[in-house]
CSV table of C-alpha atoms in Angstrom, one decimal:
chain,number,residue,atom,x,y,z
A,64,MET,CA,104.2,89.1,126.1
A,65,ASP,CA,102.1,88.3,129.1
A,66,PRO,CA,98.5,89.0,128.4
A,67,THR,CA,98.1,90.8,131.7
A,68,ASP,CA,100.3,93.4,130.5
A,69,TYR,CA,97.8,94.8,127.9
A,70,SER,CA,96.1,97.0,130.1
A,71,GLN,CA,99.4,99.0,130.5
A,72,VAL,CA,99.9,99.5,126.8
A,73,PRO,CA,99.9,103.4,126.1
A,74,THR,CA,98.1,105.0,123.3
A,75,PRO,CA,100.2,107.0,120.9
A,76,ASP,CA,101.7,110.4,121.9
A,77,LYS,CA,101.1,111.9,118.5
A,78,CYS,CA,98.6,111.0,115.7
A,79,TYR,CA,96.7,112.7,113.0
A,80,VAL,CA,93.2,111.7,112.3
A,81,ASP,CA,91.1,112.7,109.3
A,82,PHE,CA,87.3,112.3,110.1
A,83,CYS,CA,84.2,112.8,108.2
A,84,LEU,CA,81.1,112.9,110.4
A,85,VAL,CA,77.5,112.2,109.0
A,86,PRO,CA,74.3,112.8,111.0
A,87,VAL,CA,71.6,110.0,109.9
A,88,GLY,CA,68.0,110.4,110.4
A,89,THR,CA,67.7,114.1,110.7
A,90,GLY,CA,65.4,114.7,107.6
A,91,SER,CA,67.7,117.2,106.4
A,92,VAL,CA,69.9,116.9,103.5
A,93,SER,CA,72.4,119.7,104.3
A,94,VAL,CA,75.1,118.9,106.9
A,95,ALA,CA,76.7,122.4,107.1
A,96,GLN,CA,75.2,123.6,110.5
A,97,GLU,CA,76.4,120.3,111.9
A,98,VAL,CA,79.9,120.6,110.4
A,99,ALA,CA,80.2,124.2,111.6
A,100,GLU,CA,79.3,123.1,115.1
A,101,VAL,CA,82.1,120.6,115.1
A,102,GLN,CA,84.4,123.3,113.8
A,103,ARG,CA,83.6,125.4,116.8
A,104,LEU,CA,84.3,122.4,119.1
A,105,LEU,CA,87.7,121.7,117.4
A,106,LYS,CA,88.7,125.3,117.7
A,107,ALA,CA,87.9,125.3,121.5
A,108,SER,CA,90.0,122.1,121.8
A,109,GLY,CA,93.0,124.0,120.9
A,110,LEU,CA,94.2,121.0,118.7
A,111,ALA,CA,95.7,121.8,115.2
A,112,HIS,CA,93.0,120.9,112.6
A,113,THR,CA,92.4,121.8,108.9
A,114,MET,CA,89.0,121.4,107.2
A,115,HIS,CA,88.5,120.3,103.5
A,116,SER,CA,85.7,119.4,101.3
A,117,ALA,CA,85.4,115.7,102.6
A,118,GLY,CA,86.5,116.0,106.2
A,119,THR,CA,88.6,117.5,108.8
A,120,THR,CA,92.4,116.5,109.9
A,121,VAL,CA,93.2,116.8,113.5
A,122,GLU,CA,96.5,116.5,115.1
A,123,GLY,CA,97.5,115.8,118.7
A,124,SER,CA,97.8,112.8,121.1
A,125,TRP,CA,95.7,109.9,120.4
A,126,ASP,CA,93.6,110.5,123.5
A,127,GLU,CA,93.1,114.2,122.9
A,128,VAL,CA,92.0,113.8,119.2
A,129,MET,CA,89.7,110.7,120.0
A,130,LYS,CA,88.2,112.6,122.9
A,131,VAL,CA,87.2,115.8,120.8
A,132,ILE,CA,85.8,113.4,118.0
A,133,GLY,CA,83.7,111.7,120.6
A,134,GLN,CA,82.6,115.0,121.8
A,135,ALA,CA,81.6,115.8,118.1
A,136,HIS,CA,79.3,112.9,118.1
A,137,THR,CA,77.6,114.4,121.3
A,138,VAL,CA,77.3,117.9,119.9
A,139,VAL,CA,75.8,116.5,116.7
A,140,HIS,CA,73.4,114.5,118.6
A,141,ARG,CA,72.3,117.6,120.6
A,142,THR,CA,71.5,119.2,117.3
A,143,GLY,CA,68.8,116.3,116.8
A,144,ALA,CA,70.6,113.6,115.0
A,145,VAL,CA,69.7,110.2,116.4
A,146,ARG,CA,72.3,108.3,114.7
A,147,VAL,CA,75.9,109.7,113.8
A,148,GLN,CA,78.2,107.8,111.6
A,149,THR,CA,81.9,108.8,111.3
A,150,SER,CA,84.6,107.6,108.9
A,151,MET,CA,88.1,108.2,110.1
A,152,ARG,CA,91.8,107.7,109.0
A,153,ALA,CA,94.2,107.5,111.7
A,154,GLY,CA,98.0,107.5,111.3
A,155,THR,CA,100.9,107.1,113.8
A,156,ARG,CA,104.7,106.9,113.0
A,157,THR,CA,107.6,106.3,115.4
A,158,ASP,CA,110.4,107.7,113.3
A,159,LYS,CA,109.6,111.4,113.1
A,160,VAL,CA,107.0,114.1,113.6
A,161,GLN,CA,105.7,115.3,110.3
A,162,THR,CA,103.0,117.8,110.2
A,163,ALA,CA,99.8,117.6,107.7
A,164,GLU,CA,101.5,120.7,106.0
A,165,GLN,CA,104.7,119.1,105.6
A,166,LYS,CA,103.2,115.9,104.2
A,167,VAL,CA,101.6,118.0,101.3
A,168,LYS,CA,104.8,120.0,100.7
A,169,ARG,CA,106.9,116.7,100.2
A,170,VAL,CA,104.6,115.6,97.4
A,171,GLU,CA,104.5,119.0,95.8
A,172,GLU,CA,108.3,119.1,95.7
A,173,ILE,CA,108.4,115.8,93.9
A,174,LEU,CA,105.8,117.0,91.3
A,175,ALA,CA,107.5,120.3,90.9
A,176,LYS,CA,110.5,118.5,89.4
A,177,ASP,CA,108.3,116.9,86.7
A,178,GLY,CA,108.2,120.2,84.6
A,179,SER,CA,111.8,121.0,84.7
B,173,MET,CA,61.4,95.3,91.6
B,174,ASP,CA,62.2,92.3,89.3
B,175,PRO,CA,65.6,91.0,90.4
B,176,THR,CA,66.6,90.6,86.7
B,177,ASP,CA,66.5,94.3,86.4
B,178,TYR,CA,69.4,95.0,88.6
B,179,SER,CA,72.0,94.6,85.9
B,180,GLN,CA,70.3,97.6,84.2
B,181,VAL,CA,70.7,100.0,87.2
B,182,PRO,CA,73.1,102.9,86.3
B,183,THR,CA,75.7,104.1,88.3
B,184,PRO,CA,75.6,107.9,89.4
B,185,ASP,CA,76.4,110.5,86.9
B,186,LYS,CA,78.1,112.6,89.5
B,187,CYS,CA,80.0,111.8,92.8
B,188,TYR,CA,82.8,112.9,94.7
B,189,VAL,CA,85.3,110.4,96.3
B,190,ASP,CA,88.0,111.1,98.8
B,191,PHE,CA,90.6,108.6,98.9
B,192,CYS,CA,93.8,107.6,100.8
B,193,LEU,CA,96.1,105.0,99.3
B,194,VAL,CA,98.6,103.1,101.3
B,195,PRO,CA,101.3,100.7,99.9
B,196,VAL,CA,101.8,97.8,102.0
B,197,GLY,CA,105.0,95.6,102.1
B,198,THR,CA,107.4,97.9,100.4
B,199,GLY,CA,109.9,98.3,103.3
B,200,SER,CA,109.8,102.0,103.0
B,201,VAL,CA,108.0,104.3,105.4
B,202,SER,CA,107.8,107.3,103.1
B,203,VAL,CA,104.8,107.1,100.5
B,204,ALA,CA,105.5,110.5,99.0
B,205,GLN,CA,106.8,108.8,95.8
B,206,GLU,CA,103.7,106.8,95.4
B,207,VAL,CA,101.3,109.5,96.1
B,208,ALA,CA,103.2,111.7,93.5
B,209,GLU,CA,102.7,109.1,90.9
B,210,VAL,CA,98.9,109.1,91.7
B,211,GLN,CA,98.9,112.8,91.4
B,212,ARG,CA,100.2,112.5,87.8
B,213,LEU,CA,97.7,110.0,86.9
B,214,LEU,CA,94.9,112.1,88.2
B,215,LYS,CA,96.2,115.1,86.3
B,216,ALA,CA,96.2,113.0,83.0
B,217,SER,CA,92.6,111.8,83.9
B,218,GLY,CA,91.4,115.5,83.4
B,219,LEU,CA,89.1,115.0,86.5
B,220,ALA,CA,88.8,117.8,89.1
B,221,HIS,CA,90.8,116.8,92.1
B,222,THR,CA,92.5,118.3,95.4
B,223,MET,CA,95.3,116.7,97.4
B,224,HIS,CA,95.3,117.3,101.2
B,225,SER,CA,97.3,115.9,103.9
B,226,ALA,CA,95.1,112.9,104.4
B,227,GLY,CA,94.0,112.0,101.0
B,228,THR,CA,92.8,113.3,97.7
B,229,THR,CA,89.2,114.3,96.6
B,230,VAL,CA,88.3,113.5,93.0
B,231,GLU,CA,85.0,114.7,91.4
B,232,GLY,CA,83.4,113.2,88.2
B,233,SER,CA,81.0,110.4,87.2
B,234,TRP,CA,81.2,107.2,89.3
B,235,ASP,CA,82.7,105.2,86.5
B,236,GLU,CA,85.4,107.7,85.8
B,237,VAL,CA,86.3,108.3,89.4
B,238,MET,CA,86.4,104.6,90.1
B,239,LYS,CA,88.5,103.8,87.1
B,240,VAL,CA,91.1,106.4,88.0
B,241,ILE,CA,91.4,105.2,91.7
B,242,GLY,CA,91.7,101.4,90.3
B,243,GLN,CA,94.3,102.6,87.9
B,244,ALA,CA,96.3,104.4,90.8
B,245,HIS,CA,96.3,100.7,92.5
B,246,THR,CA,97.9,99.7,89.4
B,247,VAL,CA,100.7,102.4,89.1
B,248,VAL,CA,101.4,101.9,92.8
B,249,HIS,CA,101.8,98.0,92.3
B,250,ARG,CA,104.2,98.8,89.5
B,251,THR,CA,106.5,100.8,91.9
B,252,GLY,CA,106.8,97.6,93.6
B,253,ALA,CA,104.2,97.5,96.4
B,254,VAL,CA,102.8,94.1,96.5
B,255,ARG,CA,99.8,95.0,98.3
B,256,VAL,CA,97.9,98.3,98.2
B,257,GLN,CA,95.1,99.3,100.5
B,258,THR,CA,92.7,102.3,99.9
B,259,SER,CA,90.3,104.0,102.2
B,260,MET,CA,87.5,105.9,100.4
B,261,ARG,CA,84.4,108.3,101.1
B,262,ALA,CA,82.0,108.4,98.3
B,263,GLY,CA,79.2,110.9,98.3
B,264,THR,CA,76.4,111.2,95.7
B,265,ARG,CA,73.3,113.5,95.7
B,266,THR,CA,70.3,113.9,93.7
B,267,ASP,CA,69.1,117.3,94.6
B,268,LYS,CA,71.7,119.5,93.4
B,269,VAL,CA,75.4,119.6,92.2
B,270,GLN,CA,77.7,121.2,94.8
B,271,THR,CA,81.5,121.4,94.0
B,272,ALA,CA,84.0,120.4,96.9
B,273,GLU,CA,84.9,124.1,97.1
B,274,GLN,CA,81.3,125.1,97.5
B,275,LYS,CA,81.0,122.6,100.4
B,276,VAL,CA,83.9,124.2,102.4
B,277,LYS,CA,82.7,127.7,101.5
B,278,ARG,CA,79.2,127.0,102.9
B,279,VAL,CA,80.6,126.1,106.4
B,280,GLU,CA,83.0,128.9,106.4
B,281,GLU,CA,80.1,131.4,105.9
B,282,ILE,CA,78.1,129.9,108.8
B,283,LEU,CA,81.4,130.2,111.0
B,284,ALA,CA,82.0,133.8,109.8
B,285,LYS,CA,78.8,134.8,111.5
B,286,ASP,CA,80.1,133.5,114.9
B,287,GLY,CA,82.3,136.6,115.4
B,288,SER,CA,79.8,139.3,114.6
C,104,MET,CA,76.2,127.7,123.5
C,105,ASP,CA,79.1,129.3,125.4
C,106,PRO,CA,82.4,128.2,123.6
C,107,THR,CA,83.9,127.6,127.1
C,108,ASP,CA,81.5,124.7,127.7
C,109,TYR,CA,82.9,122.6,125.0
C,110,SER,CA,85.6,121.1,127.3
C,111,GLN,CA,82.7,119.7,129.5
C,112,VAL,CA,80.9,118.0,126.5
C,113,PRO,CA,81.0,114.2,127.3
C,114,THR,CA,81.9,111.3,124.7
C,115,PRO,CA,79.2,108.8,124.0
C,116,ASP,CA,78.5,106.0,126.5
C,117,LYS,CA,78.0,103.5,123.9
C,118,CYS,CA,79.4,103.1,120.3
C,119,TYR,CA,80.5,100.5,117.9
C,120,VAL,CA,83.8,101.1,116.0
C,121,ASP,CA,84.8,99.0,113.0
C,122,PHE,CA,88.5,99.2,112.2
C,123,CYS,CA,91.2,98.0,109.7
C,124,LEU,CA,94.8,98.6,110.9
C,125,VAL,CA,97.4,98.5,108.4
C,126,PRO,CA,101.3,98.4,109.3
C,127,VAL,CA,103.4,100.4,106.7
C,128,GLY,CA,106.9,100.1,106.0
C,129,THR,CA,107.5,96.6,107.5
C,130,GLY,CA,108.8,95.0,104.1
C,131,SER,CA,106.4,92.2,104.9
C,132,VAL,CA,103.2,91.7,102.8
C,133,SER,CA,101.5,89.4,105.3
C,134,VAL,CA,99.8,91.3,108.2
C,135,ALA,CA,98.4,88.1,109.8
C,136,GLN,CA,100.8,88.2,112.7
C,137,GLU,CA,100.0,91.8,113.3
C,138,VAL,CA,96.2,91.2,113.2
C,139,ALA,CA,96.6,88.3,115.6
C,140,GLU,CA,98.4,90.6,118.2
C,141,VAL,CA,95.6,93.0,118.1
C,142,GLN,CA,93.0,90.3,118.7
C,143,ARG,CA,95.1,89.3,121.9
C,144,LEU,CA,94.8,92.8,122.9
C,145,LEU,CA,91.2,93.0,122.2
C,146,LYS,CA,90.5,89.8,124.1
C,147,ALA,CA,92.4,91.2,127.2
C,148,SER,CA,90.3,94.5,127.1
C,149,GLY,CA,87.0,92.4,127.7
C,150,LEU,CA,85.2,94.5,125.1
C,151,ALA,CA,82.6,92.7,122.8
C,152,HIS,CA,84.4,92.4,119.3
C,153,THR,CA,84.0,90.4,116.1
C,154,MET,CA,86.7,89.8,113.5
C,155,HIS,CA,85.8,89.8,109.8
C,156,SER,CA,87.9,89.5,106.7
C,157,ALA,CA,88.1,93.3,106.3
C,158,GLY,CA,88.4,94.6,109.8
C,159,THR,CA,87.3,94.0,113.3
C,160,THR,CA,84.1,95.7,115.1
C,161,VAL,CA,84.4,96.6,118.8
C,162,GLU,CA,81.5,97.6,121.1
C,163,GLY,CA,81.7,99.7,124.4
C,164,SER,CA,82.0,103.2,125.5
C,165,TRP,CA,83.8,105.7,123.2
C,166,ASP,CA,86.6,106.2,125.4
C,167,GLU,CA,87.2,102.3,126.3
C,168,VAL,CA,86.9,101.6,122.5
C,169,MET,CA,89.2,104.4,121.3
C,170,LYS,CA,91.8,103.4,123.9
C,171,VAL,CA,92.1,99.9,122.9
C,172,ILE,CA,92.3,100.9,119.2
C,173,GLY,CA,95.3,103.4,120.2
C,174,GLN,CA,96.8,100.5,122.1
C,175,ALA,CA,96.6,98.5,118.9
C,176,HIS,CA,98.8,101.1,117.1
C,177,THR,CA,101.3,100.7,119.9
C,178,VAL,CA,101.5,97.1,120.0
C,179,VAL,CA,101.8,96.8,116.1
C,180,HIS,CA,104.7,99.6,116.3
C,181,ARG,CA,106.3,97.3,118.8
C,182,THR,CA,106.4,94.4,116.2
C,183,GLY,CA,108.5,96.7,114.0
C,184,ALA,CA,106.1,98.8,112.1
C,185,VAL,CA,107.3,102.4,111.7
C,186,ARG,CA,103.9,103.5,110.5
C,187,VAL,CA,100.7,102.3,111.3
C,188,GLN,CA,97.5,103.3,109.5
C,189,THR,CA,94.0,102.6,110.6
C,190,SER,CA,90.5,103.1,108.9
C,191,MET,CA,87.8,103.2,111.1
C,192,ARG,CA,83.8,103.6,111.0
C,193,ALA,CA,82.4,104.8,114.2
C,194,GLY,CA,78.5,104.7,114.9
C,195,THR,CA,76.5,106.2,117.9
C,196,ARG,CA,72.8,106.5,118.4
C,197,THR,CA,70.8,108.0,121.1
C,198,ASP,CA,67.3,106.1,120.6
C,199,LYS,CA,68.2,102.5,121.6
C,200,VAL,CA,70.9,100.0,122.2
C,201,GLN,CA,71.5,97.7,119.2
C,202,THR,CA,74.3,95.3,119.2
C,203,ALA,CA,76.1,94.2,116.0
C,204,GLU,CA,74.4,91.0,116.0
C,205,GLN,CA,70.9,92.4,116.1
C,206,LYS,CA,72.0,94.7,113.2
C,207,VAL,CA,72.7,91.9,110.9
C,208,LYS,CA,69.6,89.9,112.1
C,209,ARG,CA,67.4,92.7,111.4
C,210,VAL,CA,68.5,92.7,107.7
C,211,GLU,CA,68.3,89.0,107.4
C,212,GLU,CA,64.8,89.0,108.6
C,213,ILE,CA,63.8,91.5,105.9
C,214,LEU,CA,65.6,89.5,103.1
C,215,ALA,CA,64.0,86.3,104.4
C,216,LYS,CA,60.5,87.4,103.4
C,217,ASP,CA,61.8,87.8,99.8
C,218,GLY,CA,61.5,84.2,99.1
C,219,SER,CA,58.1,83.8,100.5
D,266,MET,CA,106.6,107.0,82.0
D,267,ASP,CA,105.0,109.2,79.2
D,268,PRO,CA,101.9,110.9,80.6
D,269,THR,CA,100.0,110.1,77.6
D,270,ASP,CA,100.2,106.4,78.6
D,271,TYR,CA,98.0,106.8,81.7
D,272,SER,CA,94.8,106.3,80.0
D,273,GLN,CA,95.9,102.8,79.2
D,274,VAL,CA,96.7,101.7,82.5
D,275,PRO,CA,94.3,98.9,83.4
D,276,THR,CA,92.4,98.6,86.8
D,277,PRO,CA,93.0,95.5,89.0
D,278,ASP,CA,91.7,92.2,87.9
D,279,LYS,CA,90.9,91.2,91.5
D,280,CYS,CA,90.1,93.2,94.5
D,281,TYR,CA,88.1,93.1,97.8
D,282,VAL,CA,86.1,96.1,98.9
D,283,ASP,CA,84.4,96.3,102.3
D,284,PHE,CA,81.9,99.0,102.1
D,285,CYS,CA,79.2,100.7,104.4
D,286,LEU,CA,76.6,102.9,102.8
D,287,VAL,CA,74.6,105.5,104.8
D,288,PRO,CA,71.5,107.3,103.4
D,289,VAL,CA,71.4,110.9,104.4
D,290,GLY,CA,68.3,113.1,105.0
D,291,THR,CA,65.8,110.4,104.9
D,292,GLY,CA,64.3,111.3,108.2
D,293,SER,CA,64.4,107.7,109.0
D,294,VAL,CA,67.0,106.3,111.6
D,295,SER,CA,66.8,102.8,110.5
D,296,VAL,CA,68.9,101.8,107.5
D,297,ALA,CA,67.8,98.3,107.5
D,298,GLN,CA,65.4,98.4,104.4
D,299,GLU,CA,68.1,100.2,102.4
D,300,VAL,CA,70.8,97.6,103.5
D,301,ALA,CA,68.4,94.8,102.3
D,302,GLU,CA,67.9,96.4,99.1
D,303,VAL,CA,71.5,96.5,98.6
D,304,GLN,CA,72.0,92.9,99.4
D,305,ARG,CA,69.5,92.0,96.8
D,306,LEU,CA,71.5,93.8,94.3
D,307,LEU,CA,74.7,92.2,95.4
D,308,LYS,CA,73.0,88.9,95.1
D,309,ALA,CA,71.8,89.6,91.5
D,310,SER,CA,75.5,90.6,90.6
D,311,GLY,CA,76.7,87.1,91.2
D,312,LEU,CA,79.8,88.4,93.1
D,313,ALA,CA,81.0,86.7,96.1
D,314,HIS,CA,80.0,89.0,99.1
D,315,THR,CA,79.6,88.6,102.8
D,316,MET,CA,77.5,91.0,105.1
D,317,HIS,CA,78.8,91.8,108.7
D,318,SER,CA,77.4,94.3,111.1
D,319,ALA,CA,79.4,97.1,110.1
D,320,GLY,CA,79.3,96.7,106.2
D,321,THR,CA,79.6,94.2,103.3
D,322,THR,CA,82.6,92.8,101.6
D,323,VAL,CA,82.6,92.1,98.0
D,324,GLU,CA,85.2,90.2,95.8
D,325,GLY,CA,85.7,90.5,92.1
D,326,SER,CA,87.6,92.5,89.5
D,327,TRP,CA,87.8,96.3,90.4
D,328,ASP,CA,85.4,97.3,87.8
D,329,GLU,CA,82.8,94.8,88.5
D,330,VAL,CA,82.9,95.7,92.2
D,331,MET,CA,82.9,99.3,91.9
D,332,LYS,CA,80.0,99.1,89.3
D,333,VAL,CA,77.8,97.3,91.9
D,334,ILE,CA,78.6,99.7,94.6
D,335,GLY,CA,77.8,102.6,92.3
D,336,GLN,CA,74.5,100.7,91.5
D,337,ALA,CA,73.9,100.4,95.2
D,338,HIS,CA,73.9,104.4,95.4
D,339,THR,CA,71.4,104.5,92.7
D,340,VAL,CA,68.8,101.9,94.4
D,341,VAL,CA,69.1,103.6,97.8
D,342,HIS,CA,68.5,107.1,96.1
D,343,ARG,CA,65.4,105.4,94.5
D,344,THR,CA,64.3,104.6,97.9
D,345,GLY,CA,64.2,108.2,98.7
D,346,ALA,CA,67.5,109.3,100.1
D,347,VAL,CA,68.7,112.5,98.6
D,348,ARG,CA,72.2,111.9,99.6
D,349,VAL,CA,74.0,108.7,99.9
D,350,GLN,CA,77.5,108.4,101.7
D,351,THR,CA,79.8,105.2,101.5
D,352,SER,CA,82.9,104.5,103.3
D,353,MET,CA,85.0,101.9,101.4
D,354,ARG,CA,88.3,99.9,102.0
D,355,ALA,CA,89.7,98.5,98.9
D,356,GLY,CA,92.5,95.9,98.7
D,357,THR,CA,94.5,94.7,95.9
D,358,ARG,CA,97.5,92.4,95.9
D,359,THR,CA,100.0,91.0,93.0
D,360,ASP,CA,101.3,88.1,94.8
D,361,LYS,CA,98.6,85.6,95.3
D,362,VAL,CA,95.0,85.4,95.5
D,363,GLN,CA,93.4,85.1,98.9
D,364,THR,CA,89.9,85.0,99.6
D,365,ALA,CA,88.1,86.7,102.5
D,366,GLU,CA,87.6,83.5,104.2
D,367,GLN,CA,91.2,82.5,104.0
D,368,LYS,CA,92.4,85.9,105.6
D,369,VAL,CA,90.2,85.1,108.6
D,370,LYS,CA,91.3,81.6,108.9
D,371,ARG,CA,95.1,82.6,108.7
D,372,VAL,CA,94.8,84.7,111.8
D,373,GLU,CA,92.7,82.0,113.6
D,374,GLU,CA,95.4,79.8,113.1
D,375,ILE,CA,97.8,81.9,114.7
D,376,LEU,CA,95.7,82.5,117.6
D,377,ALA,CA,94.9,78.8,118.1
D,378,LYS,CA,98.4,78.2,119.0
D,379,ASP,CA,98.3,80.7,121.9
D,380,GLY,CA,96.4,78.3,124.2
D,381,SER,CA,98.6,75.2,123.4
């Protein structure tokens, strides 16, 4: 591939990203207020998302999802955190669209056969 | 601190670890069978655990939790994966014990006040 | 804050993101070719980046960095991987600009005093 | 497989783990002191390890590596952090032993041919 082409490479249309954001240097141990603020931002984004105890999974185009996680850094900085650190898992696939819900269901179906 | 003391430092009594394991080089796109096998292992371990669409959260002592995730690598290798790659988030705290369920509930309580 | 304001929240001007990309379902154990292709893409982007044995760290604005990692998914899909999974650590700070190099140097300075 | 066998599953003999530890609720933005303390612990462990700007990679048996990362949580708690959060990438393979250094070299060899 001609290296000059790289700027034209598109980002994925669909992805899921699971992220866990940690404010650093706030002096406060609880991050519940910051997590709540991020949940409000996600709701306003209109993207499908699910919170669990170790993070939140968001689904959408790569650009939309990454934009909202970048905005999450900004809103948490605004609450007073000088540093914000986020751990993410991003997944893309070209064969089919599979929602977060379907992924869990698929595994549960396999496990359901164990007892029979 | 005397460097010779480091070998005596204990690992945490309590932790939660959220992990997402990926088999590499299997030629198969679906990881549902491997995830199911890991869920059986977790069930057998007796540790509290919750599966979500982007991983599984396990709670217990550091040594117990890390042992079962290491065993998960082994069982997935046994299904034929030559490489196994896992992304983990581990959290420990010294102030109080808070379960995965309590963490989610705390955020939901804050958000519930938004509408009122 | 008015929820309608969320769409106007900017993403961070500066960030560093360390990422590790894994192609899934290729049937090949080695990921060196895919990693090399991603390095070419990073070079073409003009962003500061450093490869290490467990990933690559990129520095730039949030939007620039996330764009190039999204493009990395696309170029790896084009090599034949049906699924691509990436683990990332993203950090932002509002107090000062600190390069990746400076972070390592700061720790090395502290450790250098140990021997004296 | 008989579920009663799971307790006998071994953990991997060899692995590499790249980790990034974040102290939460310290009121301090800099984590250089905590990172330095963890580096001392790693040195005392005798395990091969390399620090980079976004974490540290450790190599050894699964049990050894996970023990030292658990100890890292403990030493950082002792510096005053009530919460410690770590992001990890763990990799195991059954086909061959490849050091962290060899992985980087393999990619650099492929890239070196680009210019020729």
